[in-house]
Short mmCIF file of C-alpha atoms and ligand atoms in Angstrom, two decimals:
data_model
loop_
_atom_site.label_atom_id
_atom_site.label_comp_id
_atom_site.label_asym_id
_atom_site.label_seq_id
_atom_site.Cartn_x
_atom_site.Cartn_y
_atom_site.Cartn_z
CA MET B 1 0.00 0.00 0.00
CA SER B 2 1.05 3.60 -0.40
CA PHE B 3 -0.24 7.13 -0.07
CA ASP B 4 -2.16 6.36 -3.28
CA HIS B 5 -4.53 4.14 -1.29
CA LEU B 6 -4.94 6.75 1.40
CA ALA B 7 -5.65 9.61 -1.02
CA PRO B 8 -9.46 9.25 -1.43
CA HIS B 9 -9.89 8.88 2.34
CA TYR B 10 -7.36 11.40 3.63
CA ARG B 11 -9.64 14.40 4.03
CA TRP B 12 -12.57 12.68 5.74
CA MET B 13 -10.24 10.67 7.99
CA GLU B 14 -8.51 13.85 9.08
CA HIS B 15 -11.87 15.51 9.72
CA VAL B 16 -13.05 12.60 11.88
CA LEU B 17 -9.78 12.19 13.81
CA ALA B 18 -8.68 15.81 14.18
CA GLY B 19 -11.55 18.12 13.23
CA ASP B 20 -10.24 21.41 11.85
CA VAL B 21 -7.11 21.71 13.98
CA LEU B 22 -4.62 20.61 11.30
CA GLN B 23 -6.09 22.99 8.76
CA ARG B 24 -5.86 25.86 11.26
CA ALA B 25 -2.19 24.99 11.71
CA ARG B 26 -1.57 24.75 7.94
CA VAL B 27 -2.91 28.26 7.33
CA ALA B 28 -1.53 29.84 10.54
CA HIS B 29 1.21 31.67 8.59
CA LEU B 30 -0.53 32.01 5.24
CA ARG B 31 -0.17 35.81 5.39
CA ALA B 32 3.60 35.47 5.69
CA ILE B 33 3.75 34.47 2.03
CA ASP B 34 1.37 37.15 0.74
CA GLN B 35 4.22 38.77 -1.20
CA ALA B 36 5.67 35.52 -2.60
CA LYS B 37 5.99 35.53 -6.38
CA ASN B 38 6.56 31.82 -6.84
CA VAL B 39 5.50 29.15 -4.34
CA LEU B 40 6.68 25.54 -3.98
CA LEU B 41 4.50 23.02 -2.12
CA VAL B 42 6.05 19.62 -1.35
CA GLY B 43 4.09 16.61 -0.11
CA GLU B 44 0.92 18.65 -0.49
CA GLY B 45 -1.37 15.62 -0.42
CA PRO B 46 -5.02 16.20 -1.36
CA GLY B 47 -4.66 19.99 -1.51
CA GLN B 48 -5.99 21.48 1.72
CA PHE B 49 -3.29 24.15 1.95
CA LEU B 50 -3.31 24.91 -1.76
CA SER B 51 -7.09 25.45 -1.67
CA ALA B 52 -6.65 28.11 1.03
CA LEU B 53 -3.71 29.67 -0.83
CA ARG B 54 -5.69 29.81 -4.09
CA ARG B 55 -8.63 31.54 -2.42
CA ARG B 56 -6.22 34.21 -1.14
CA ARG B 57 -3.82 34.35 -4.12
CA PRO B 58 -5.73 33.14 -7.24
CA ASN B 59 -2.91 34.09 -9.62
CA VAL B 60 0.30 33.23 -7.82
CA PRO B 61 2.37 30.61 -9.68
CA VAL B 62 2.57 27.40 -7.62
CA THR B 63 4.58 24.23 -8.14
CA VAL B 64 3.28 21.12 -6.35
CA VAL B 65 5.64 18.16 -5.89
CA ASP B 66 4.24 14.91 -4.52
CA SER B 67 5.21 11.29 -5.17
CA SER B 68 1.62 10.01 -5.06
CA LYS B 69 -0.30 10.10 -8.32
CA ALA B 70 -3.60 9.65 -6.49
CA MET B 71 -2.86 12.51 -4.08
CA LEU B 72 -2.07 14.78 -7.03
CA ARG B 73 -5.29 13.68 -8.76
CA GLU B 74 -7.30 14.36 -5.61
CA ALA B 75 -5.73 17.82 -5.23
CA LYS B 76 -6.34 18.73 -8.91
CA ARG B 77 -9.99 17.75 -8.50
CA ARG B 78 -10.56 19.86 -5.40
CA VAL B 79 -8.33 22.92 -5.65
CA PRO B 80 -9.68 26.14 -7.26
CA PRO B 81 -8.16 26.79 -10.70
CA GLY B 82 -4.96 28.81 -11.06
CA PRO B 83 -1.43 28.69 -12.50
CA THR B 84 -0.35 25.42 -10.87
CA LYS B 85 2.38 23.11 -12.13
CA TRP B 86 1.89 19.53 -10.93
CA VAL B 87 5.01 17.38 -10.55
CA GLN B 88 4.93 13.72 -9.60
CA ALA B 89 8.38 13.11 -8.09
CA ASP B 90 10.07 11.52 -5.11
CA LEU B 91 11.69 14.10 -2.85
CA LYS B 92 14.44 11.57 -2.14
CA SER B 93 15.73 12.05 -5.67
CA TRP B 94 14.08 15.27 -6.97
CA GLN B 95 16.61 17.98 -7.86
CA PRO B 96 15.08 21.47 -7.83
CA PRO B 97 16.52 24.22 -10.03
CA ALA B 98 18.52 26.83 -8.09
CA ALA B 99 16.85 29.89 -6.50
CA ARG B 100 13.51 29.37 -8.31
CA TRP B 101 11.00 29.88 -5.44
CA ASP B 102 10.62 32.52 -2.73
CA ALA B 103 8.28 30.42 -0.57
CA LEU B 104 8.24 26.74 0.31
CA VAL B 105 5.47 24.94 2.17
CA SER B 106 6.08 21.45 3.55
CA HIS B 107 3.13 20.55 5.76
CA CYS B 108 3.04 17.16 7.52
CA VAL B 109 5.59 15.62 5.18
CA LEU B 110 9.05 16.10 6.72
CA ASP B 111 8.03 13.76 9.54
CA CYS B 112 7.79 10.94 6.95
CA PHE B 113 11.59 10.79 6.69
CA GLU B 114 14.43 9.42 8.79
CA ALA B 115 17.40 11.61 9.73
CA ASP B 116 19.66 10.29 6.93
CA THR B 117 17.00 11.10 4.35
CA LEU B 118 16.22 14.54 5.76
CA ALA B 119 19.94 15.33 5.67
CA LYS B 120 19.82 14.88 1.90
CA ILE B 121 16.36 16.31 1.12
CA LEU B 122 16.47 19.55 3.12
CA PRO B 123 19.71 21.04 1.71
CA ARG B 124 18.50 20.17 -1.81
CA LEU B 125 15.15 21.91 -1.25
CA ALA B 126 17.00 24.93 0.16
CA ILE B 127 18.99 25.22 -3.07
CA GLY B 128 15.71 25.80 -4.90
CA LEU B 129 14.92 28.84 -2.72
CA THR B 130 15.90 32.48 -3.03
CA ASP B 131 18.02 34.41 -0.51
CA GLN B 132 15.05 35.77 1.45
CA ALA B 133 12.66 32.87 1.07
CA ASP B 134 9.97 31.90 3.58
CA TRP B 135 9.45 28.28 4.60
CA LEU B 136 6.21 27.18 6.30
CA ILE B 137 6.17 23.86 8.13
CA THR B 138 3.38 22.14 10.04
CA ASP B 139 4.41 19.01 11.92
CA PHE B 140 3.50 16.83 14.87
CA ALA B 141 5.79 17.40 17.85
CA ILE B 142 6.47 15.92 21.29
CA PRO B 143 6.20 18.49 24.12
CA ALA B 144 9.01 18.60 26.70
CA GLN B 145 6.99 17.54 29.74
CA GLY B 146 3.69 16.86 31.48
CA TRP B 147 0.66 14.87 30.46
CA GLN B 148 0.90 16.55 27.04
CA ARG B 149 4.18 14.68 26.48
CA SER B 150 2.65 11.29 27.38
CA ARG B 151 -0.36 12.00 25.19
CA ALA B 152 1.84 13.07 22.26
CA LYS B 153 3.95 9.92 22.56
CA ILE B 154 0.81 7.78 22.26
CA VAL B 155 -0.42 9.80 19.26
CA HIS B 156 3.00 9.52 17.55
CA ALA B 157 3.21 5.76 18.20
CA LEU B 158 -0.27 5.23 16.69
CA MET B 159 0.42 7.54 13.78
CA TYR B 160 3.77 6.01 12.81
CA GLY B 161 2.37 2.51 13.33
CA VAL B 162 -0.47 3.19 10.88
CA PHE B 163 1.70 5.05 8.32
CA ARG B 164 4.45 2.40 8.35
CA ARG B 165 1.87 -0.33 7.71
CA THR B 166 -0.22 1.47 5.10
CA THR B 167 2.26 3.70 3.21
CA GLU B 168 5.87 3.84 2.10
CA VAL B 169 6.87 5.91 5.17
CA ASP B 170 10.08 4.48 6.65
CA ALA B 171 10.49 6.81 9.66
CA ARG B 172 9.86 5.37 13.12
CA ALA B 173 9.74 8.69 14.94
CA ARG B 174 9.80 12.39 14.20
CA VAL B 175 13.18 13.93 13.46
CA ASP B 176 13.54 17.64 14.21
CA PRO B 177 14.41 19.39 10.90
CA SER B 178 15.67 22.59 12.63
CA PRO B 179 19.45 21.90 12.40
CA TRP B 180 19.33 21.51 8.61
CA LEU B 181 17.12 24.61 8.23
CA ARG B 182 19.58 26.68 10.28
CA GLU B 183 22.46 25.23 8.28
CA ALA B 184 20.73 26.44 5.11
CA GLY B 185 20.48 29.98 6.50
CA PHE B 186 16.91 29.91 7.85
CA ARG B 187 15.79 31.33 11.21
CA LEU B 188 12.57 30.52 13.04
CA ARG B 189 10.48 33.71 12.84
CA GLU B 190 7.37 32.42 14.59
CA ARG B 191 6.00 29.19 16.01
CA ARG B 192 2.33 28.64 16.79
CA GLU B 193 1.22 25.59 18.72
CA PHE B 194 -2.04 23.69 18.51
CA SER B 195 -3.75 20.85 20.37
CA GLN B 196 -1.79 21.14 23.64
CA HIS B 197 1.61 21.54 21.92
CA LEU B 198 1.04 18.43 19.78
CA ILE B 199 1.14 20.35 16.50
CA HIS B 200 3.66 23.03 15.53
CA ALA B 201 3.09 25.56 12.77
CA ASP B 202 6.42 27.22 11.99
CA HIS B 203 7.41 30.20 9.87
CA TRP B 204 11.11 30.08 8.95
CA GLN B 205 12.80 32.80 6.94
CA ARG B 206 16.16 33.07 5.23
CA SER B 207 17.99 36.30 5.88
C1 SAM X 1 1.03 12.74 5.62
S1 SAM X 1 0.72 13.32 3.98
C2 SAM X 1 0.60 15.08 4.23
C3 SAM X 1 -0.32 15.74 3.25
C4 SAM X 1 -0.56 17.23 3.45
N1 SAM X 1 0.62 18.02 3.18
C5 SAM X 1 -1.09 17.59 4.81
O1 SAM X 1 -0.81 18.71 5.27
O2 SAM X 1 -1.83 16.81 5.40
C6 SAM X 1 2.29 13.18 3.23
C7 SAM X 1 2.29 13.58 1.77
O3 SAM X 1 3.64 13.57 1.33
C8 SAM X 1 3.76 12.80 0.17
N2 SAM X 1 5.07 12.13 0.21
C9 SAM X 1 5.49 11.18 1.10
N3 SAM X 1 6.73 10.80 0.82
C10 SAM X 1 7.11 11.51 -0.27
C11 SAM X 1 8.29 11.55 -1.06
N4 SAM X 1 9.33 10.76 -0.76
N5 SAM X 1 8.34 12.39 -2.10
C12 SAM X 1 7.28 13.20 -2.41
N6 SAM X 1 6.14 13.20 -1.72
C13 SAM X 1 6.05 12.36 -0.66
C14 SAM X 1 2.61 11.79 0.21
O4 SAM X 1 2.26 11.31 -1.06
C15 SAM X 1 1.52 12.64 0.86
O5 SAM X 1 0.80 13.35 -0.10
#
């Protein structure tokens, strides 16, 4: 099985399991890319973020890169029309052209990868971005302490268990992407937290 099998069910499953909290996190920093001239979305899935972006920026050029044909099909079906380039590619091997985009959005996808893989993917994605690019990331996190930490560990164990059985995800736990982002010249501008610190919505910026 792969994300292809999950594609037709992704939206309703998210709605049942998480309500609107993930979507609130995805769009938490939408305004930060209001001035972007060229936007790259990786691992966009069935298009929830792109739908919100299109309603706000109907004419901004967007490139969507996802390895799942069915996810891309689902997104094309649901997202409002606009200048969107759809690319079916595996981030593990995709080579972006240099300095092409001034905004990158990678929601709920970096946590699919192990550290070795992230160490290759993140610097390559950074090459595709301009000197002052913005990078928006929503991910599941594990809080430092308290009952929120225990709860998050259970959620992560369930989530990775399901994804490892039903998709091509090889990660066993979340790896913090921050060191590679800093290495590529990005700084965390703002973090918003949702669902008792379980979900992070980050705005990173290169400067
Ligand atoms: C957990 S879903 C997240 C979807 C969406 N971004 C969201 O916010 O819910 C992960 C997405 O990343 C894509 N993906 C996973 N591994 C990938 C890879 N190696 N290359 C490109 N896309 C990948 C999957 O096809 C899927 O659409």
